[in-house]
Amino acid sequence: LTKKAGKLILGFDVVKEALEKKTAGLVLLAKDLSPKSRKEIVLVCEKNGAPYKTLPFTMDEVWYLAGKRAGIIGVSDAGLANKLAQLTDDLIKEESQL
């Protein structure tokens, strides 16, 4: 839904730019994102006051879902960002109970 609405930002550089311009409301990280990339984007998120969540998906699974292989995903719509944050939390809870 976020992709169809044109509110999905994929990749480190474009997400970083969106964070700095305050146009990204949420950053989602693939579970297999490299520690270096994770550390760098988390610092940018914290500097700009943007929330971030780790998805229970790999970069290949993101590729299947979004059409582009990426470990860092930004959401540029506040309403969609809030809903995705909630759904991500619910999904993580479900996986931890399995």
mmCIF file with all atom_site columns, N, CA, C and O in Angstrom, residues 36 40 74:
data_model
loop_
_atom_site.group_PDB
_atom_site.id
_atom_site.type_symbol
_atom_site.label_atom_id
_atom_site.label_alt_id
_atom_site.label_comp_id
_atom_site.label_asym_id
_atom_site.label_entity_id
_atom_site.label_seq_id
_atom_site.pdbx_PDB_ins_code
_atom_site.Cartn_x
_atom_site.Cartn_y
_atom_site.Cartn_z
_atom_site.occupancy
_atom_site.B_iso_or_equiv
_atom_site.pdbx_formal_charge
_atom_site.auth_seq_id
_atom_site.auth_comp_id
_atom_site.auth_asym_id
_atom_site.auth_atom_id
_atom_site.pdbx_PDB_model_num
ATOM 1  N N  . LYS A 1 36 ? 27.422 -1.961 10.088 1.00 0.00 ? 36 LYS A N  1
ATOM 2  C CA . LYS A 1 36 ? 27.911 -0.618 9.754  1.00 0.00 ? 36 LYS A CA 1
ATOM 3  C C  . LYS A 1 36 ? 26.775 0.272  9.244  1.00 0.00 ? 36 LYS A C  1
ATOM 4  O O  . LYS A 1 36 ? 26.603 1.405  9.695  1.00 0.00 ? 36 LYS A O  1
ATOM 5  N N  . GLU A 1 40 ? 25.094 3.596  11.113 1.00 0.00 ? 40 GLU A N  1
ATOM 6  C CA . GLU A 1 40 ? 25.060 4.896  10.442 1.00 0.00 ? 40 GLU A CA 1
ATOM 7  C C  . GLU A 1 40 ? 23.641 5.448  10.336 1.00 0.00 ? 40 GLU A C  1
ATOM 8  O O  . GLU A 1 40 ? 23.399 6.612  10.626 1.00 0.00 ? 40 GLU A O  1
ATOM 9  N N  . GLY A 1 74 ? 12.405 3.960  4.081  1.00 0.00 ? 74 GLY A N  1
ATOM 10 C CA . GLY A 1 74 ? 11.779 5.112  4.719  1.00 0.00 ? 74 GLY A CA 1
ATOM 11 C C  . GLY A 1 74 ? 10.331 5.225  4.290  1.00 0.00 ? 74 GLY A C  1
ATOM 12 O O  . GLY A 1 74 ? 9.966  4.844  3.186  1.00 0.00 ? 74 GLY A O  1
#
